PDB file of C-alpha atoms in Angstrom:
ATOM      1  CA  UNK A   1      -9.783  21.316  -7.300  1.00 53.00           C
ATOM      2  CA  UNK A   2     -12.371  22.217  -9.688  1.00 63.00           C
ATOM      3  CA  UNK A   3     -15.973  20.314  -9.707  1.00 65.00           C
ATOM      4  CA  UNK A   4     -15.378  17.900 -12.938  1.00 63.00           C
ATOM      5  CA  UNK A   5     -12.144  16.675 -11.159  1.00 60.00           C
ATOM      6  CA  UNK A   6     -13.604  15.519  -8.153  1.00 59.00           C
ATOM      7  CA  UNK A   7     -16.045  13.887  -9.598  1.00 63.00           C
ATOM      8  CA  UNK A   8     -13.505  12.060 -11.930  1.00 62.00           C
ATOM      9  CA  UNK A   9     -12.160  10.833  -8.654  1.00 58.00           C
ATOM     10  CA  UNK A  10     -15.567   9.628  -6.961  1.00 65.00           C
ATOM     11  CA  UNK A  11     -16.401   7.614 -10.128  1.00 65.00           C
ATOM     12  CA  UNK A  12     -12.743   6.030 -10.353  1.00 61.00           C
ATOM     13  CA  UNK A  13     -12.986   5.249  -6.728  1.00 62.00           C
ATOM     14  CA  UNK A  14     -16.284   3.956  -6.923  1.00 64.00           C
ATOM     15  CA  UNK A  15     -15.550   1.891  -9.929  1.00 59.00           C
ATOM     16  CA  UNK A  16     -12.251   0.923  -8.490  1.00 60.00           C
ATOM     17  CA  UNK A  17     -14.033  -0.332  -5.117  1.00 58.00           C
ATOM     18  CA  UNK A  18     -16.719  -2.702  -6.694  1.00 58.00           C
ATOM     19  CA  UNK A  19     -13.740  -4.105  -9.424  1.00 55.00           C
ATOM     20  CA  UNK A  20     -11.689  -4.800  -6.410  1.00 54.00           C
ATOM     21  CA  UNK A  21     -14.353  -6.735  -4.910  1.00 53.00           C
ATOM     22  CA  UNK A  22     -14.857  -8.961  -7.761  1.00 50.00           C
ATOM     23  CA  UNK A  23     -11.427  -9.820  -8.378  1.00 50.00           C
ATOM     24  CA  UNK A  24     -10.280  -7.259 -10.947  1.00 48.00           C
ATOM     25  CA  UNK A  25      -6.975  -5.238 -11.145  1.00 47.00           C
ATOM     26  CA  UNK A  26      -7.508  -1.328 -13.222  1.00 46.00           C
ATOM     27  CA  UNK A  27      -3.960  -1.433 -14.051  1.00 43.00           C
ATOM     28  CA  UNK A  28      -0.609  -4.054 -14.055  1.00 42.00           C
ATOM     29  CA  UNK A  29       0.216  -6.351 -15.823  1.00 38.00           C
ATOM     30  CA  UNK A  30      -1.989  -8.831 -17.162  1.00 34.00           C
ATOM     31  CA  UNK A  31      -1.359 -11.951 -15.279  1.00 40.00           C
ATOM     32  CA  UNK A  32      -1.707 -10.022 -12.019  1.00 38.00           C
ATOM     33  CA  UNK A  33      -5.593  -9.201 -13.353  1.00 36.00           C
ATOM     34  CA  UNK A  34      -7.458 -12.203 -12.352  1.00 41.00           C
ATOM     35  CA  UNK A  35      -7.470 -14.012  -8.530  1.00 40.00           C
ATOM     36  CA  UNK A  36      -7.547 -17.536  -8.538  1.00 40.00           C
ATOM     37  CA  UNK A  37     -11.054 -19.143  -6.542  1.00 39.00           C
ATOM     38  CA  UNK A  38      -8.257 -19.738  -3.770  1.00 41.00           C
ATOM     39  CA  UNK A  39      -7.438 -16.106  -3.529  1.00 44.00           C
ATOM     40  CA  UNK A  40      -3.833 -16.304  -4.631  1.00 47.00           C
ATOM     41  CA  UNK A  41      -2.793 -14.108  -8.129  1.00 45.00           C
ATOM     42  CA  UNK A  42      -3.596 -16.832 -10.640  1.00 44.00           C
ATOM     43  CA  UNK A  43      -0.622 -17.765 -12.357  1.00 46.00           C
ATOM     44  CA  UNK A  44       1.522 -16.417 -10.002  1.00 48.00           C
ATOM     45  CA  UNK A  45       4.203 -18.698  -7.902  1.00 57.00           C
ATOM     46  CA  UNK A  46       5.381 -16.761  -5.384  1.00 67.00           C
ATOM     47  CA  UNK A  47       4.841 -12.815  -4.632  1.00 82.00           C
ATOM     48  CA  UNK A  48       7.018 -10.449  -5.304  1.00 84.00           C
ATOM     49  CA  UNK A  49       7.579  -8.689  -1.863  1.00 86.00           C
ATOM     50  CA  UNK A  50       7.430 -12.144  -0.215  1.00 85.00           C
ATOM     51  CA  UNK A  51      10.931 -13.082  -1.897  1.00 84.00           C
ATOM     52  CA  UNK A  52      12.508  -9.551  -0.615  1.00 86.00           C
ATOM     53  CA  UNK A  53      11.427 -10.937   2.734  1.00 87.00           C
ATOM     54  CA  UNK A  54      13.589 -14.033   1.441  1.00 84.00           C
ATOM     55  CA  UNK A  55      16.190 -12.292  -0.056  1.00 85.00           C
ATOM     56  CA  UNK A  56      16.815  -8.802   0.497  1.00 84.00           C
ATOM     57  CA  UNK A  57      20.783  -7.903   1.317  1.00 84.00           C
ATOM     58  CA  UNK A  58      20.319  -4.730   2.860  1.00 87.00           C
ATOM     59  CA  UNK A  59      16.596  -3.167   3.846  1.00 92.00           C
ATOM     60  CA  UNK A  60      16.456   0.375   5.196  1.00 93.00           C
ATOM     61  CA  UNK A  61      14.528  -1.440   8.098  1.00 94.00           C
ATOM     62  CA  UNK A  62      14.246  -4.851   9.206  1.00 93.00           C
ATOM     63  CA  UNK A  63      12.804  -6.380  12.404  1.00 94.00           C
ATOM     64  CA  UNK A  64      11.032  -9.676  13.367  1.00 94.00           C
ATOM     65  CA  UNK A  65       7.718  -8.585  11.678  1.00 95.00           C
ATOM     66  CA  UNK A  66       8.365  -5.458   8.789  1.00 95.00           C
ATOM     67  CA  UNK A  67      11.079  -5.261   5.973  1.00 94.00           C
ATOM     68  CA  UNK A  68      11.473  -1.410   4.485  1.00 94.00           C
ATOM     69  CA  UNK A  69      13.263  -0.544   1.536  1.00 94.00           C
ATOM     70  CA  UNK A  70      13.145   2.058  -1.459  1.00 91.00           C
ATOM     71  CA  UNK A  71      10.070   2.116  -3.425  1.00 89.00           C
ATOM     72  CA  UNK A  72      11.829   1.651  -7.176  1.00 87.00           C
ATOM     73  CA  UNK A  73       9.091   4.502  -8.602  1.00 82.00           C
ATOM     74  CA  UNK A  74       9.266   6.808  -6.283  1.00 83.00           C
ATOM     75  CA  UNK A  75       6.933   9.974  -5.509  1.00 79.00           C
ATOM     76  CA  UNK A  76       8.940  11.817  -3.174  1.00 80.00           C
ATOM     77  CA  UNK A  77      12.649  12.988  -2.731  1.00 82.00           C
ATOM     78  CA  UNK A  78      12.159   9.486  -0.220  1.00 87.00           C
ATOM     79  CA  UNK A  79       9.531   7.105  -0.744  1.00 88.00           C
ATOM     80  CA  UNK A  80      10.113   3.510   0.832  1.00 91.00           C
ATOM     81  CA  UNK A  81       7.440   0.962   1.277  1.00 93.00           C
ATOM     82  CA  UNK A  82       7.210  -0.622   4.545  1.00 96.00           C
ATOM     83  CA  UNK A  83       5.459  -4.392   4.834  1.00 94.00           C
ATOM     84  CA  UNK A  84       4.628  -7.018   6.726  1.00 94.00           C
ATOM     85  CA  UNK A  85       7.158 -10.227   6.675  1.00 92.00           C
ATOM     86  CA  UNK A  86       3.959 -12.389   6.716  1.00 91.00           C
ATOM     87  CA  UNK A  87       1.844 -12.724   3.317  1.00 90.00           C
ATOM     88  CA  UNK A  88      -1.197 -10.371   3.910  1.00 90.00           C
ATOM     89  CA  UNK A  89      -3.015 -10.026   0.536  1.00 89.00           C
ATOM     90  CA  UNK A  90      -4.487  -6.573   0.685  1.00 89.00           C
ATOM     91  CA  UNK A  91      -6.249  -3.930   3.207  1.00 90.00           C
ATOM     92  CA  UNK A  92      -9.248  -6.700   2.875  1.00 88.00           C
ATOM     93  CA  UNK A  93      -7.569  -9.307   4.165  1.00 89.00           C
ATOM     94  CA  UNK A  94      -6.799  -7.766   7.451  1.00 91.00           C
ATOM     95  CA  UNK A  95      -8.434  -8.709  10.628  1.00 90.00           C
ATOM     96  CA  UNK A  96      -8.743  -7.634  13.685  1.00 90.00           C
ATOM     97  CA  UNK A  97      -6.499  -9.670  15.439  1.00 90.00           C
ATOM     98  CA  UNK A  98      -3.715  -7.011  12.711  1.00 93.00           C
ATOM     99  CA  UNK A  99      -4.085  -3.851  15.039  1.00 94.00           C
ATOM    100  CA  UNK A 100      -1.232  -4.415  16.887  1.00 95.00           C
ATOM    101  CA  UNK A 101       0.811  -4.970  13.557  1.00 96.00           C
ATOM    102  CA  UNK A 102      -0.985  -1.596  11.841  1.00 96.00           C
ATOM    103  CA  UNK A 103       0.310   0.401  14.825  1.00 96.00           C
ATOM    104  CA  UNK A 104       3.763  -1.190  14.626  1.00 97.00           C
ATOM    105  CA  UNK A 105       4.199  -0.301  11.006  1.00 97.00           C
ATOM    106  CA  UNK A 106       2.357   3.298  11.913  1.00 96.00           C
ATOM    107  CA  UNK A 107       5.197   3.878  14.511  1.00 96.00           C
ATOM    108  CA  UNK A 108       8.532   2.797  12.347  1.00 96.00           C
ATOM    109  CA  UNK A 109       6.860   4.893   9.557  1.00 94.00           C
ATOM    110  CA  UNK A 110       7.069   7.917  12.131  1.00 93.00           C
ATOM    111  CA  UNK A 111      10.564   6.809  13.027  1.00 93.00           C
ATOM    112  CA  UNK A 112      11.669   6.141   9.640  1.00 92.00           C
ATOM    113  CA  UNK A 113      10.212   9.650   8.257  1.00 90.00           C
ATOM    114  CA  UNK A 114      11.709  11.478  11.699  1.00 89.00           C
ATOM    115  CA  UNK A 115      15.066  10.016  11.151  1.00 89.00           C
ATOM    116  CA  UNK A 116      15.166  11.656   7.733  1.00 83.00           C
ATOM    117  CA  UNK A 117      15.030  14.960   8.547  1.00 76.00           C
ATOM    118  CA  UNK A 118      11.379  15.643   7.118  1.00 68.00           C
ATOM    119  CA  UNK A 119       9.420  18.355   6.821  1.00 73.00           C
ATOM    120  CA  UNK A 120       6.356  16.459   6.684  1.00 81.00           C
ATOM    121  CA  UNK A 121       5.293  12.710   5.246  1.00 86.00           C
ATOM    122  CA  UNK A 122       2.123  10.445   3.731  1.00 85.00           C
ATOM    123  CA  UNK A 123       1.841   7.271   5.220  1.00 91.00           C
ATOM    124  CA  UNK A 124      -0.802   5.339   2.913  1.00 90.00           C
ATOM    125  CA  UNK A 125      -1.613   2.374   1.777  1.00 92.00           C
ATOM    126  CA  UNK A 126      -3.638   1.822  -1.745  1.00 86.00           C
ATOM    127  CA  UNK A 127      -7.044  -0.065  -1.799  1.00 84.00           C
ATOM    128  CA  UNK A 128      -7.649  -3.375  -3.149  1.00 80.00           C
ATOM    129  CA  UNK A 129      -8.496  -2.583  -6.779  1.00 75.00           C
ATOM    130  CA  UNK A 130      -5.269  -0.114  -7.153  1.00 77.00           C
ATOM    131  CA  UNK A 131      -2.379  -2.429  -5.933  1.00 78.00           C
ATOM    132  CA  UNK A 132       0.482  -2.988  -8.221  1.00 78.00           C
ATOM    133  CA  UNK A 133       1.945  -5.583  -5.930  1.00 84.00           C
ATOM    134  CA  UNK A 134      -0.863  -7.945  -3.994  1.00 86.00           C
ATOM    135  CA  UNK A 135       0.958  -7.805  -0.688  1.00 89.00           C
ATOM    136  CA  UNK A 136       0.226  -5.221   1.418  1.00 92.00           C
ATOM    137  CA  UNK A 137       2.391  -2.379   1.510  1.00 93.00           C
ATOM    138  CA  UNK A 138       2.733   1.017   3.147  1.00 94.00           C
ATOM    139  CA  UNK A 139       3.709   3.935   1.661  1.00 92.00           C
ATOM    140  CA  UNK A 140       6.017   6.345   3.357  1.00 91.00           C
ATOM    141  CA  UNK A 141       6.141   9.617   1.133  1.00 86.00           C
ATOM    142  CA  UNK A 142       8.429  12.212   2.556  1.00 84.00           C
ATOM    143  CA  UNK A 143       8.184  15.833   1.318  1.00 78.00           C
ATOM    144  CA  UNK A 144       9.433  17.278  -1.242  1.00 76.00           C
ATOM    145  CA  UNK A 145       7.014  15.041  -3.273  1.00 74.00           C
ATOM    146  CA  UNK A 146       8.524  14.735  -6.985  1.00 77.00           C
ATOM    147  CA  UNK A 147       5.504  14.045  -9.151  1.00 71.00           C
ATOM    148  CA  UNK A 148       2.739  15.797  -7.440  1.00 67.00           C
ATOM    149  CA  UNK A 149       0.106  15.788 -10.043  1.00 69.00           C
ATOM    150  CA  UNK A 150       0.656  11.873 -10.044  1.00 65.00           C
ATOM    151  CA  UNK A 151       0.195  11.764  -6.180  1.00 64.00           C
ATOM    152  CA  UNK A 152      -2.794  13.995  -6.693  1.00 67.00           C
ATOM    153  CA  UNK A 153      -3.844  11.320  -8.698  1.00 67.00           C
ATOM    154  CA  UNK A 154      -3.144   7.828  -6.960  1.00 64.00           C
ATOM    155  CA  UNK A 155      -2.903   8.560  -3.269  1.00 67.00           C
ATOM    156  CA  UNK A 156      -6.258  10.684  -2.900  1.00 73.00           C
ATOM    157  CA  UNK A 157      -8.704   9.120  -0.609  1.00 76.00           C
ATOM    158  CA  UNK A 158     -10.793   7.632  -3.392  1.00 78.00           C
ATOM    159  CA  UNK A 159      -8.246   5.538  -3.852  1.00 81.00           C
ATOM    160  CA  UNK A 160      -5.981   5.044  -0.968  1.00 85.00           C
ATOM    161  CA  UNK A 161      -5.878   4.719   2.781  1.00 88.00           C
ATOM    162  CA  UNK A 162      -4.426   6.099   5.678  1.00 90.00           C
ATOM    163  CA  UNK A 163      -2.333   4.786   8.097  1.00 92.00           C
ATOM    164  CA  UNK A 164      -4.511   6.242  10.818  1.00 93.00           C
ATOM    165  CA  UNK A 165      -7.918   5.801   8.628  1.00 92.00           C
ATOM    166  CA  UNK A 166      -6.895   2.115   8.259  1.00 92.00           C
ATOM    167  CA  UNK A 167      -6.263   1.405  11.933  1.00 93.00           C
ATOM    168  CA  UNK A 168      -9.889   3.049  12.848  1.00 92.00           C
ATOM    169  CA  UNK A 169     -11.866   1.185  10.442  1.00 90.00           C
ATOM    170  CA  UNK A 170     -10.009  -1.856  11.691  1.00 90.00           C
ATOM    171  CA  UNK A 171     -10.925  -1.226  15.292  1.00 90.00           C
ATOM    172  CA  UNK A 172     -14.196  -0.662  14.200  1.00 89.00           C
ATOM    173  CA  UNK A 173     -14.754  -3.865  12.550  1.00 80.00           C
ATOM    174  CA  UNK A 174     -16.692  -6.819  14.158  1.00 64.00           C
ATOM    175  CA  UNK A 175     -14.441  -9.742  13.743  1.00 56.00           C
TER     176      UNK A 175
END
């Protein structure tokens, strides 16, 4: 990685971080761009992965508090999203009182990834200001990756979390 391209990705993460903080989207479509003062996606009735919690026929996991399926733009040979059944809006809108959901959704990922025969896997989750879809979701990239210069791209650290990176900082946190 040569010297202009990392610091491409420090000012994109850095501008992505303080945009995410105010309440803009970098990319999506435009009525996902603004929060209302409420916090909700103004404009927005319902979201999106809250009504596969509703209505999904046949998730490649399911349990009392995670729903997994296929992402539908995938990265990988497998890439499935794993989330929480209840609304949680982002990585910023976890508390504390989350850890014991972060390390559930860190062990099915390891299941999930184990059970398919994997070489190897990314579990990540994007930060605030690059979500396409304002419920949190987590990543679960097995390898052979498909688009690798686009996962260069999005799931670098400037602009996504780990699993593990997410659950420290958590524990780490005050309230």
């Amino acid at each position: 990685m040569g010297l202009w391209e990392v610091v491409g990705y420090v000012v994109l993460g850095v501008l992505g971080v303080v945009l995410g903080r105010i309440g803009w989207k970098l990319w999506g479509p435009s009525k996902y761009n603004r929060y209302d003062k409420v916090g909700e996606i103004a404009g927005v009735r319902e979201c999106l992965f809250c009504g596969f919690v509703r209505d999904m026929e046949r998730p490649i996991y399911e349990d009392e508090h995670l729903l997994g399926f296929n992402d539908i733009s995938p990265f990988a040979t497998r890439h499935i999203l794993l989330i929480p059944k209840r609304h949680i809006k982002n990585l910023l809108a976890l508390k504390k009182q989350d850890l014991p959901l972060l390390e559930h959704m860190k062990d099915v990922a390891q299941k999930l990834a184990q059970s398919l025969g994997t070489q190897g896997a990314d579990f990540i989750f994007h930060k605030p200001a690059f979500n396409s879809i304002l419920h949190l979701h987590l990543h679960i990239m097995v390898y052979p990756l498909t688009r690798p210069f686009l996962r260069r791209l999005l799931f670098n650290p400037c602009f996504s979390s780990t699993i593990d990176s997410t659950i420290s900082s958590l524990k780490a946190k005050s309230t």
